[in-house]
Short mmCIF file of C-alpha atoms in Angstrom, two decimals:
data_model
loop_
_atom_site.label_atom_id
_atom_site.label_comp_id
_atom_site.label_asym_id
_atom_site.label_seq_id
_atom_site.Cartn_x
_atom_site.Cartn_y
_atom_site.Cartn_z
CA MET A 1056 43.19 173.10 93.58
CA PRO A 1057 42.31 177.05 93.34
CA ALA A 1058 45.13 179.18 92.68
CA PRO A 1059 46.17 180.87 95.82
CA SER A 1060 47.00 183.98 94.48
CA THR A 1061 43.74 184.98 92.63
CA ASN A 1062 41.11 184.95 95.42
CA LEU A 1063 40.76 188.57 96.41
CA ASN A 1064 38.27 187.79 99.23
CA ALA A 1065 40.40 185.86 101.60
CA THR A 1066 42.89 188.63 102.06
CA ARG A 1067 40.09 191.31 102.14
CA GLN A 1068 37.05 189.58 103.83
CA PRO A 1069 38.43 187.37 106.76
CA GLY A 1070 35.70 185.42 108.33
CA ALA A 1071 33.28 185.87 104.94
CA PRO A 1072 30.53 183.32 104.93
CA GLY A 1073 31.37 179.99 103.61
CA HIS A 1074 29.53 178.66 100.39
CA ALA A 1075 26.29 176.78 100.40
CA SER A 1076 26.39 173.13 100.14
CA GLY A 1077 27.54 171.92 96.58
CA ALA A 1078 28.18 175.51 95.12
CA PRO A 1079 31.21 176.16 93.64
CA GLY A 1080 33.72 178.38 95.44
CA ASN A 1081 37.21 179.16 96.91
CA ALA A 1082 39.26 176.95 99.02
CA PRO A 1083 38.89 178.01 102.84
CA GLY A 1084 41.40 180.06 104.15
CA ALA A 1085 43.19 180.48 100.71
CA ARG A 1086 45.77 183.38 100.94
CA ALA A 1087 47.33 185.57 98.21
CA SER A 1088 50.76 185.06 97.50
CA HIS A 1089 51.37 188.52 96.30
CA PRO A 1090 50.09 191.96 97.61
CA MET A 1091 46.53 192.58 95.95
CA THR A 1092 46.26 195.80 93.65
CA LEU A 1093 42.83 196.56 94.54
CA ASP A 1094 41.02 197.06 97.99
CA LEU A 1095 37.49 195.62 98.77
CA ALA A 1096 35.81 199.03 98.97
CA THR A 1097 37.05 199.88 95.28
CA LEU A 1098 36.10 196.26 93.89
CA ARG A 1099 32.50 196.93 95.36
CA ARG A 1100 32.26 200.42 93.73
CA ALA A 1101 33.61 199.21 90.40
CA ARG A 1102 31.19 196.19 90.51
CA LEU A 1103 28.17 198.39 91.28
CA SER A 1104 28.99 201.22 88.97
CA ARG A 1105 30.01 198.90 86.00
CA ASP A 1106 32.79 201.09 85.58
CA PRO A 1107 34.54 200.11 82.25
CA ARG A 1108 38.01 201.17 83.54
CA PHE A 1109 38.28 198.22 85.88
CA ASP A 1110 37.30 195.79 83.07
CA GLY A 1111 39.78 192.68 83.11
CA ARG A 1112 41.28 193.63 86.26
CA PHE A 1113 39.15 191.48 88.28
CA PHE A 1114 36.13 189.28 88.00
CA VAL A 1115 32.87 188.57 89.90
CA ALA A 1116 31.88 185.19 90.82
CA VAL A 1117 28.15 184.60 92.14
CA LEU A 1118 27.35 181.86 94.62
CA THR A 1119 23.74 181.34 93.80
CA THR A 1120 24.32 180.72 90.07
CA GLY A 1121 28.12 179.28 89.77
CA ILE A 1122 28.63 181.70 87.02
CA PHE A 1123 31.65 184.41 87.07
CA CYS A 1124 31.37 187.81 85.24
CA ARG A 1125 33.16 190.71 83.90
CA PRO A 1126 32.56 193.88 86.29
CA ILE A 1127 30.88 195.57 83.39
CA CYS A 1128 28.30 192.66 83.14
CA PRO A 1129 24.82 194.03 82.12
CA ALA A 1130 23.03 191.42 84.14
CA ARG A 1131 21.09 192.24 87.38
CA LEU A 1132 23.54 193.17 90.28
CA PRO A 1133 23.59 190.34 92.82
CA ARG A 1134 23.89 190.88 96.47
CA GLU A 1135 27.01 191.59 97.96
CA ASP A 1136 27.08 188.63 100.22
CA ASN A 1137 26.56 186.16 97.16
CA VAL A 1138 29.69 187.75 95.32
CA ARG A 1139 33.29 186.56 95.47
CA TYR A 1140 36.04 188.55 93.41
CA TYR A 1141 38.81 186.98 91.50
CA GLU A 1142 41.88 188.82 90.06
CA SER A 1143 41.66 186.58 87.09
CA ALA A 1144 39.37 184.42 84.87
CA LEU A 1145 41.61 181.59 85.77
CA GLY A 1146 41.10 181.83 89.39
CA ALA A 1147 37.23 181.76 89.04
CA LEU A 1148 37.50 178.83 86.56
CA GLN A 1149 39.73 176.89 89.04
CA ALA A 1150 37.24 177.63 91.71
CA GLY A 1151 34.54 175.86 89.74
CA TYR A 1152 32.75 178.78 88.34
CA ARG A 1153 31.30 178.94 84.76
CA PRO A 1154 31.92 182.16 82.41
CA CYS A 1155 28.98 184.22 81.80
CA LEU A 1156 27.39 184.06 78.32
CA ARG A 1157 26.32 187.62 78.44
CA CYS A 1158 29.46 189.82 79.28
CA ARG A 1159 31.83 186.88 78.14
CA PRO A 1160 34.85 186.97 80.21
CA ASP A 1161 37.14 185.64 77.41
CA SER A 1162 36.81 188.98 75.65
CA ALA A 1163 37.82 191.03 78.49
CA PRO A 1164 41.11 193.17 78.42
CA GLY A 1165 44.12 191.49 79.76
CA SER A 1166 44.87 191.79 83.55
CA PRO A 1167 48.64 192.42 84.08
CA ALA A 1168 48.32 192.98 87.78
CA TRP A 1169 47.71 189.40 88.63
CA GLN A 1170 50.54 188.23 87.17
CA GLY A 1171 53.15 188.81 89.82
CA SER A 1172 56.35 190.71 89.81
CA ASP A 1173 58.37 188.10 88.47
CA THR A 1174 59.90 189.24 85.01
CA THR A 1175 60.65 185.70 84.04
CA LEU A 1176 56.98 184.70 84.60
CA LYS A 1177 55.59 187.82 82.64
CA ARG A 1178 57.80 186.50 79.52
CA ALA A 1179 56.61 183.15 79.82
CA LEU A 1180 52.87 184.10 80.36
CA ALA A 1181 53.29 186.30 77.03
CA LEU A 1182 55.06 183.49 75.26
CA ILE A 1183 52.48 181.05 75.98
CA ASP A 1184 49.66 183.59 74.89
CA GLN A 1185 51.53 183.91 71.63
CA GLY A 1186 51.25 180.02 71.26
CA ALA A 1187 54.68 179.01 72.56
CA LEU A 1188 53.19 175.77 73.98
CA ASP A 1189 51.31 174.82 70.77
CA GLY A 1190 53.35 172.08 69.57
CA ASP A 1191 56.28 172.68 71.65
CA SER A 1192 57.41 171.28 75.10
CA VAL A 1193 57.69 173.04 78.48
CA GLU A 1194 61.20 172.28 78.32
CA ALA A 1195 61.35 174.26 74.94
CA LEU A 1196 59.79 177.26 76.61
CA ALA A 1197 62.21 177.08 79.69
CA ALA A 1198 65.39 177.06 77.18
CA ARG A 1199 64.07 180.19 75.40
CA LEU A 1200 63.73 181.69 79.04
CA GLY A 1201 67.32 180.71 80.00
CA ILE A 1202 65.92 178.71 83.10
CA GLY A 1203 65.33 174.89 83.84
CA ALA A 1204 62.03 173.54 83.36
CA ARG A 1205 61.94 172.51 86.86
CA HIS A 1206 62.29 176.25 87.79
CA LEU A 1207 59.64 177.30 85.29
CA ARG A 1208 57.02 174.99 86.65
CA GLY A 1209 57.79 176.15 90.25
CA LEU A 1210 57.27 179.85 89.05
CA PHE A 1211 53.87 178.87 87.92
CA GLN A 1212 52.84 176.97 90.76
CA ARG A 1213 53.99 179.61 93.25
CA HIS A 1214 52.33 182.59 91.45
CA LEU A 1215 49.34 180.73 89.71
CA GLY A 1216 48.53 177.63 91.30
CA ILE A 1217 48.82 175.75 87.94
CA THR A 1218 51.43 174.31 85.48
CA PRO A 1219 52.36 176.04 82.47
CA SER A 1220 50.43 173.49 80.35
CA GLY A 1221 47.45 174.14 82.60
CA TYR A 1222 47.70 177.93 82.01
CA ALA A 1223 48.04 177.24 78.34
CA GLN A 1224 44.80 174.83 78.10
CA HIS A 1225 43.12 177.90 80.05
CA ARG A 1226 44.16 180.33 77.39
CA ARG A 1227 43.36 178.01 74.61
CA CYS A 1228 39.80 177.19 75.90
CA LEU A 1229 39.00 181.10 76.60
CA PHE A 1230 39.97 181.86 73.02
CA ALA A 1231 38.23 178.81 71.53
CA LYS A 1232 35.28 180.32 73.37
CA GLN A 1233 35.78 183.55 71.61
CA LEU A 1234 35.71 181.85 68.07
CA LEU A 1235 32.59 180.12 68.98
CA HIS A 1236 30.79 183.24 69.68
CA GLU A 1237 32.17 185.64 67.10
CA SER A 1238 33.26 183.64 64.23
CA SER A 1239 31.88 181.27 61.67
CA LEU A 1240 34.37 178.68 61.84
CA THR A 1241 33.48 175.18 62.18
CA ILE A 1242 34.02 173.49 65.68
CA GLY A 1243 36.95 171.33 64.04
CA GLU A 1244 38.27 174.65 62.84
CA VAL A 1245 38.13 176.18 66.15
CA ALA A 1246 39.92 173.50 67.77
CA LEU A 1247 42.70 173.96 65.33
CA ALA A 1248 42.90 177.81 65.56
CA SER A 1249 42.84 177.69 69.41
CA GLY A 1250 45.78 175.24 69.40
CA PHE A 1251 44.12 171.87 70.12
CA GLY A 1252 45.78 169.08 68.16
CA SER A 1253 42.31 167.33 67.84
CA VAL A 1254 38.57 167.94 67.97
CA ARG A 1255 38.19 164.97 70.73
CA ARG A 1256 40.82 166.61 72.98
CA PHE A 1257 39.22 170.23 72.53
CA ASN A 1258 35.83 168.88 73.60
CA GLU A 1259 37.00 167.18 76.80
CA VAL A 1260 39.15 170.10 77.89
CA PHE A 1261 36.76 172.74 76.96
CA ARG A 1262 33.89 170.91 78.99
CA GLU A 1263 36.28 170.32 81.90
CA ARG A 1264 37.38 173.86 82.20
CA ILE A 1265 34.20 176.00 80.73
CA GLY A 1266 31.47 173.70 82.11
CA LEU A 1267 29.99 173.43 78.63
CA SER A 1268 30.78 171.65 75.56
CA PRO A 1269 31.57 173.83 72.49
CA ARG A 1270 28.29 172.68 70.84
CA ASP A 1271 26.37 174.04 73.92
CA ILE A 1272 28.07 177.44 73.45
CA ARG A 1273 27.36 177.39 69.45
CA ARG A 1274 23.59 176.68 70.28
CA ARG A 1275 23.35 179.27 72.63
CA VAL A 1276 24.69 181.98 70.36
CA SER A 1277 22.80 183.61 67.81
CA SER A 1278 25.71 184.46 65.35
CA THR A 1279 25.39 186.79 62.30
CA SER A 1280 28.75 185.67 61.13
CA THR A 1281 29.24 184.48 57.53
CA ARG A 1282 32.00 182.55 55.89
CA LYS A 1283 33.88 184.92 53.69
CA ASP A 1284 35.59 184.20 50.41
CA THR A 1285 38.99 186.20 50.52
CA GLY A 1286 39.63 185.67 46.93
CA GLN A 1287 42.88 184.70 45.27
CA GLY A 1288 43.33 181.83 47.83
CA LEU A 1289 44.66 184.16 50.36
CA GLY A 1290 43.23 182.40 53.24
CA GLN A 1291 40.43 182.23 56.10
CA CYS A 1292 38.85 185.53 56.85
CA LEU A 1293 37.91 185.91 60.93
CA SER A 1294 36.08 188.97 62.57
CA LEU A 1295 36.97 189.20 66.40
CA THR A 1296 36.24 191.91 68.91
CA LEU A 1297 39.17 192.67 71.07
CA GLY A 1298 38.60 194.94 74.22
CA TYR A 1299 40.43 197.60 76.35
CA ARG A 1300 40.05 199.41 79.45
CA PRO A 1301 38.95 203.41 78.31
CA PRO A 1302 40.37 205.73 77.95
CA TYR A 1303 41.84 205.20 74.60
CA ALA A 1304 43.65 208.00 72.90
CA PHE A 1305 42.96 206.54 69.33
CA ALA A 1306 43.34 209.57 67.35
CA THR A 1307 46.86 209.92 68.64
CA LEU A 1308 47.79 206.26 68.19
CA ARG A 1309 46.28 206.53 64.55
CA ASP A 1310 48.25 209.83 63.70
CA PHE A 1311 51.35 208.23 65.05
CA PHE A 1312 51.03 205.27 62.63
CA ALA A 1313 49.70 207.49 59.68
CA ARG A 1314 52.99 209.40 59.78
CA ARG A 1315 55.02 206.39 59.38
CA ALA A 1316 52.78 204.02 57.26
CA ILE A 1317 54.45 202.24 54.39
CA ARG A 1318 52.55 201.74 51.34
CA GLY A 1319 51.64 198.25 50.10
CA LEU A 1320 52.39 196.94 54.04
CA GLU A 1321 50.14 199.34 55.98
CA TRP A 1322 47.02 201.35 55.71
CA VAL A 1323 45.48 204.14 57.91
CA GLY A 1324 41.91 205.44 57.96
CA ASP A 1325 39.90 207.76 60.38
CA ASP A 1326 38.87 204.89 62.57
CA HIS A 1327 41.25 202.12 61.64
CA TYR A 1328 44.88 200.76 61.12
CA GLY A 1329 45.63 197.65 59.13
CA ARG A 1330 48.88 195.83 57.83
CA ARG A 1331 50.20 192.55 56.37
CA PHE A 1332 52.37 190.29 58.45
CA ARG A 1333 54.16 186.95 58.69
CA TRP A 1334 53.94 184.87 61.44
CA ARG A 1335 55.95 181.44 61.79
CA SER A 1336 54.30 179.63 58.78
CA ALA A 1337 51.18 181.93 58.31
CA ARG A 1338 51.00 185.08 55.90
CA GLY A 1339 47.72 187.30 56.26
CA HIS A 1340 46.85 190.61 56.90
CA PHE A 1341 44.60 192.41 59.47
CA THR A 1342 42.32 195.88 59.90
CA ALA A 1343 41.41 197.06 63.33
CA PHE A 1344 38.42 199.23 63.34
CA HIS A 1345 37.96 201.29 66.54
CA GLN A 1346 34.61 200.92 68.25
CA PRO A 1347 34.89 203.52 71.14
CA GLU A 1348 31.20 202.73 72.05
CA ARG A 1349 32.08 199.18 72.72
CA HIS A 1350 35.56 200.15 74.29
CA GLY A 1351 37.57 197.78 71.93
CA PHE A 1352 38.46 197.09 68.27
CA ARG A 1353 36.60 194.93 65.55
CA VAL A 1354 39.68 192.98 63.87
CA GLU A 1355 38.92 191.66 60.50
CA LEU A 1356 41.74 189.01 59.95
CA VAL A 1357 42.82 186.99 56.80
CA ILE A 1358 45.25 184.26 57.72
CA ASP A 1359 46.35 181.28 55.60
CA ASP A 1360 47.24 179.00 58.58
CA LEU A 1361 44.66 178.67 61.34
CA ASN A 1362 47.21 176.88 63.68
CA GLN A 1363 48.70 180.48 64.07
CA VAL A 1364 45.66 182.43 64.84
CA THR A 1365 46.43 182.44 68.60
CA GLY A 1366 49.70 184.06 68.28
CA VAL A 1367 48.69 186.51 65.56
CA ILE A 1368 45.90 187.99 67.87
CA ALA A 1369 48.16 188.15 70.92
CA ASN A 1370 50.49 190.36 68.70
CA ILE A 1371 47.81 192.40 67.49
CA ARG A 1372 46.64 193.16 71.13
CA ARG A 1373 50.19 193.92 71.84
CA MET A 1374 50.55 196.21 68.78
CA LEU A 1375 47.51 198.25 69.96
CA ASP A 1376 48.66 198.10 73.48
CA LEU A 1377 44.99 196.79 74.52
CA ASP A 1378 46.19 195.14 77.88
CA ALA A 1379 47.27 198.65 79.38
CA THR A 1380 45.67 200.05 82.52
CA PRO A 1381 45.37 203.90 81.74
CA SER A 1382 44.17 205.03 84.92
CA LEU A 1383 46.92 203.48 86.68
CA ILE A 1384 49.72 204.80 84.20
CA ASP A 1385 48.21 208.53 83.82
CA ALA A 1386 48.13 208.68 87.55
CA THR A 1387 51.91 207.57 87.98
CA LEU A 1388 52.87 210.21 85.10
CA ARG A 1389 50.86 213.09 86.73
CA ASP A 1390 52.91 212.22 90.04
CA ALA A 1391 56.31 212.08 87.94
CA ALA A 1392 55.55 215.05 85.73
CA PRO A 1393 52.76 217.53 87.37
CA GLY A 1394 53.59 220.48 85.13
CA LEU A 1395 52.97 218.26 81.87
CA PRO A 1396 49.52 218.37 80.19
CA LEU A 1397 48.87 214.72 79.69
CA VAL A 1398 46.92 212.93 76.76
CA GLU A 1399 44.78 210.57 78.70
CA GLY A 1400 44.85 206.92 77.57
CA LEU A 1401 47.93 206.99 75.41
CA ARG A 1402 48.76 203.61 74.22
CA LEU A 1403 52.30 202.43 72.99
CA PRO A 1404 52.40 202.25 69.11
CA GLY A 1405 53.65 198.67 68.61
CA LEU A 1406 55.43 197.07 65.37
CA TRP A 1407 54.82 193.59 64.13
CA SER A 1408 58.34 192.36 65.21
CA PRO A 1409 61.43 193.37 67.38
CA PHE A 1410 63.33 192.73 63.92
CA GLU A 1411 61.18 195.30 61.98
CA ALA A 1412 61.22 197.74 64.95
CA ALA A 1413 65.09 197.72 64.93
CA VAL A 1414 65.40 197.96 61.01
CA ARG A 1415 63.07 201.01 61.07
CA ALA A 1416 65.22 202.34 64.12
CA VAL A 1417 68.55 202.26 62.30
CA LEU A 1418 67.22 203.86 59.16
CA GLY A 1419 65.96 206.32 61.32
CA GLN A 1420 69.35 207.12 62.95
CA GLN A 1421 70.36 210.91 62.23
CA VAL A 1422 67.54 211.72 59.92
CA SER A 1423 64.26 213.20 59.92
CA LEU A 1424 61.04 211.18 59.98
CA VAL A 1425 60.23 211.97 56.68
CA GLN A 1426 63.52 210.88 55.49
CA ALA A 1427 63.27 207.55 57.76
CA ARG A 1428 59.73 206.88 56.19
CA ALA A 1429 61.33 207.31 52.50
CA LEU A 1430 64.03 204.86 53.21
CA THR A 1431 61.72 202.30 54.82
CA GLN A 1432 59.77 202.62 51.76
CA THR A 1433 62.54 202.00 49.39
CA LEU A 1434 63.58 198.88 51.53
CA VAL A 1435 60.16 197.34 51.50
CA ASP A 1436 59.83 197.87 47.72
CA ALA A 1437 63.15 196.58 46.76
CA LEU A 1438 63.05 193.38 49.27
CA GLY A 1439 59.50 193.06 50.42
CA GLU A 1440 57.78 189.62 49.82
CA ARG A 1441 54.86 190.25 47.12
CA THR A 1442 51.53 189.13 47.90
CA PRO A 1443 48.91 188.10 45.48
CA ASP A 1444 46.63 191.00 45.74
CA GLY A 1445 49.27 193.63 45.16
CA GLY A 1446 50.69 194.37 48.50
CA CYS A 1447 54.00 193.19 50.33
CA HIS A 1448 55.38 192.02 53.51
CA PHE A 1449 58.31 193.61 55.43
CA PRO A 1450 61.57 192.17 54.27
CA SER A 1451 62.77 188.72 55.80
CA THR A 1452 65.98 188.65 57.72
CA ALA A 1453 67.17 186.38 54.96
CA SER A 1454 66.48 189.02 52.23
CA LEU A 1455 68.10 191.51 54.16
CA ALA A 1456 71.32 189.90 55.01
CA GLY A 1457 71.63 188.64 51.53
CA SER A 1458 71.56 192.07 49.69
CA PRO A 1459 74.25 194.59 49.65
CA LEU A 1460 71.57 197.41 50.22
CA ALA A 1461 73.43 199.51 47.52
CA PHE A 1462 69.89 201.18 46.58
CA LEU A 1463 69.74 202.84 50.17
CA GLY A 1464 71.10 206.34 50.16
CA MET A 1465 72.59 206.20 53.50
CA PRO A 1466 76.34 205.61 54.79
CA ASP A 1467 77.87 202.08 53.99
CA SER A 1468 78.60 201.68 57.79
CA ARG A 1469 74.79 201.80 58.21
CA ARG A 1470 73.99 199.25 55.46
CA GLN A 1471 76.48 196.76 57.19
CA THR A 1472 74.48 197.44 60.59
CA LEU A 1473 71.44 196.44 58.96
CA ARG A 1474 73.06 193.21 57.51
CA ARG A 1475 74.50 192.28 61.02
CA LEU A 1476 71.25 192.88 62.53
CA ALA A 1477 69.62 190.53 59.93
CA GLU A 1478 72.20 187.81 60.68
CA ALA A 1479 71.86 188.37 64.50
CA VAL A 1480 68.09 187.55 64.36
CA ALA A 1481 68.85 184.47 62.17
CA GLY A 1482 65.21 183.80 60.79
CA ASP A 1483 63.45 184.27 64.12
CA GLU A 1484 62.12 187.73 64.04
CA ARG A 1485 59.81 187.53 66.98
CA LYS A 1486 62.94 186.68 69.12
CA PRO A 1487 65.03 190.03 70.18
CA PRO A 1488 68.66 189.62 70.35
CA HIS A 1489 70.70 191.25 72.73
CA TRP A 1490 70.46 194.51 70.65
CA GLU A 1491 73.79 196.38 71.96
CA ASP A 1492 75.83 193.27 71.00
CA ILE A 1493 75.51 194.39 67.33
CA LEU A 1494 77.97 196.51 66.13
CA GLY A 1495 76.10 199.80 65.15
CA ILE A 1496 73.24 199.78 67.52
CA GLY A 1497 73.58 201.88 70.39
CA PRO A 1498 71.31 202.76 73.30
CA TRP A 1499 68.90 204.77 71.34
CA THR A 1500 68.35 202.38 68.59
CA ALA A 1501 68.16 199.33 71.34
CA GLY A 1502 65.60 201.20 73.12
CA TYR A 1503 63.45 202.30 70.28
CA ALA A 1504 63.37 198.44 69.11
CA ARG A 1505 62.36 197.83 72.61
CA LEU A 1506 59.68 200.25 72.98
CA ARG A 1507 57.87 199.51 69.55
CA GLY A 1508 58.98 195.63 68.79
CA GLU A 1509 58.51 194.41 72.31
CA SER A 1510 56.29 197.12 73.82
CA ASP A 1511 58.47 197.37 76.64
CA PRO A 1512 56.43 199.96 79.06
CA ASP A 1513 59.45 201.19 80.93
CA VAL A 1514 61.78 202.79 77.94
CA TRP A 1515 63.77 206.06 78.62
CA LEU A 1516 65.43 207.53 75.58
CA ALA A 1517 67.51 210.01 77.44
CA GLY A 1518 69.72 211.01 74.53
CA ASP A 1519 66.93 211.73 72.44
CA ALA A 1520 66.86 214.93 70.52
CA VAL A 1521 63.03 215.49 70.38
CA ILE A 1522 62.97 214.80 74.19
CA ARG A 1523 65.78 217.38 74.80
CA ARG A 1524 64.11 219.81 72.67
CA VAL A 1525 60.38 219.37 74.20
CA LEU A 1526 62.00 219.86 77.86
CA SER A 1527 63.46 223.16 77.13
CA PRO A 1528 60.71 225.30 75.69
CA PRO A 1529 58.67 227.67 77.74
CA SER A 1530 55.41 226.98 76.06
CA LEU A 1531 54.51 223.73 78.14
CA ALA A 1532 54.40 225.28 81.72
CA GLY A 1533 53.37 228.97 81.35
CA GLY A 1534 56.46 230.45 80.62
CA ASP A 1535 58.45 228.06 83.11
CA SER A 1536 61.16 226.00 81.21
CA ASP A 1537 61.19 223.68 83.84
CA ILE A 1538 58.21 221.25 84.03
CA GLY A 1539 59.50 219.44 86.86
CA ILE A 1540 59.70 215.88 85.48
CA ASP A 1541 61.15 213.27 87.80
CA ILE A 1542 62.27 210.29 85.41
CA ASP A 1543 62.43 207.89 88.47
CA LYS A 1544 58.95 208.49 89.43
CA ALA A 1545 57.49 207.49 86.16
CA ARG A 1546 58.87 203.91 86.54
CA PRO A 1547 57.75 201.31 85.32
CA TRP A 1548 55.81 203.32 82.79
CA ARG A 1549 58.75 205.69 81.35
CA SER A 1550 58.13 204.45 77.84
CA TYR A 1551 54.39 206.14 78.02
CA LEU A 1552 56.23 209.21 79.55
CA LEU A 1553 58.22 209.41 76.31
CA LEU A 1554 54.99 209.27 74.18
CA GLN A 1555 53.69 211.99 76.02
CA LEU A 1556 56.60 214.22 75.37
CA TRP A 1557 56.74 213.25 71.71
CA SER A 1558 53.01 214.09 71.61
CA HIS A 1559 54.03 217.66 72.15
CA ASP A 1560 56.46 217.74 69.26
CA HIS A 1561 54.74 215.29 67.00
CA ASP A 1562 56.08 216.97 63.46
CA ASN A 1563 59.48 215.72 64.57
CA ASP A 1564 58.74 212.59 66.55
CA PRO A 1565 60.97 209.61 66.25
#
């Protein structure tokens, strides 16, 4: 059954012509369960202009071919009466369309708008994208969300017209398709990396949902990828392209990372950012090379456990904020702060885990950026897990909780806060606790941890010293000290407003 919330035509084209006999299509009279974010005129203009800012925000299905595409597809444009619009690839797949092999809908940026307004649903989708149902049950996912499994299934059926397990299969298939296109992994390795328990099951589900077999994709792809030897037994090397919607202020993001980069853990260059990571049972590292001409990043990933690739890639997307919609965010901020010069396409600079973000925030309390970086470097050098190639990982919760931290030049009360933080997280660095329940963590530290460790788009640090300083000088508004910011108007993008203000005082930003 097609998802009731994904057909943009039903609410925008009453009385649209039906599908030809035997052609894939939408259920007659399907209705959206939440307001659409794009009107039909905008959809048509974006499709005809191939505007990359709308990439991933909707998909175009063609009645005569049975194929659906991204709005930037280079193929010949079909006639409007042969076109149907969908908010998601999931909706087009459920309606019976096959993904285009030229523009590859599997590689489009994510589309937050179609996820609905339910916060619990958004959290569930994010966890599934990170592999929460790869080996775990729907009941276990519901428990993580603090709700019942029946409630969770009801949310998915109401908003997406599909079960949580069905959505997970959809994500696995699209990710597998990307691996088939871009990597040199064998089909068996692709099945493992995309979260399938067996090759047989992978072949069955992939053919059912994509309309082609994995071997069909491989036969049609002229791949230049080669299997690389990473040396020293470090793991498998993959190269994938991760797209975004322009504009993307990479120089600002790069400089933010560079001012905080920790030797042995991270590396930053003119066109790239990289770091080492742990993810469940996996260890590895990645380097993301910015390719503005392709509106994306080429990510070189080395990982020692292919079972964890799905979650790792999802976390890299979050760290680089690739699924943001800059045109919508920037328009909101212009309305909220009309006197503030904006950096267009600003992105949230993520950290690998909520735990790491909170630790860095505690180390940065009441000291300068230079001092905070020095303290973090000392901590990583002393407690970080060493790698065979001479690098190191960020310290684990166990190593932090078990150390007196006497080597850190800071008040003992702050050392104890770090230890309490490590004990509260208790081994799962990906799961944020209730930050302010931990003695020593106040609103600023908790907000910073949410902003960088969870990529929460709506954090506002009212007491931040840099924010107070930036809002007071006359230089921002031609001699007027009041630049007229309405904080409430910036919702739900207040984190981006914070970054815009920090960018005006980058020598002292947190």
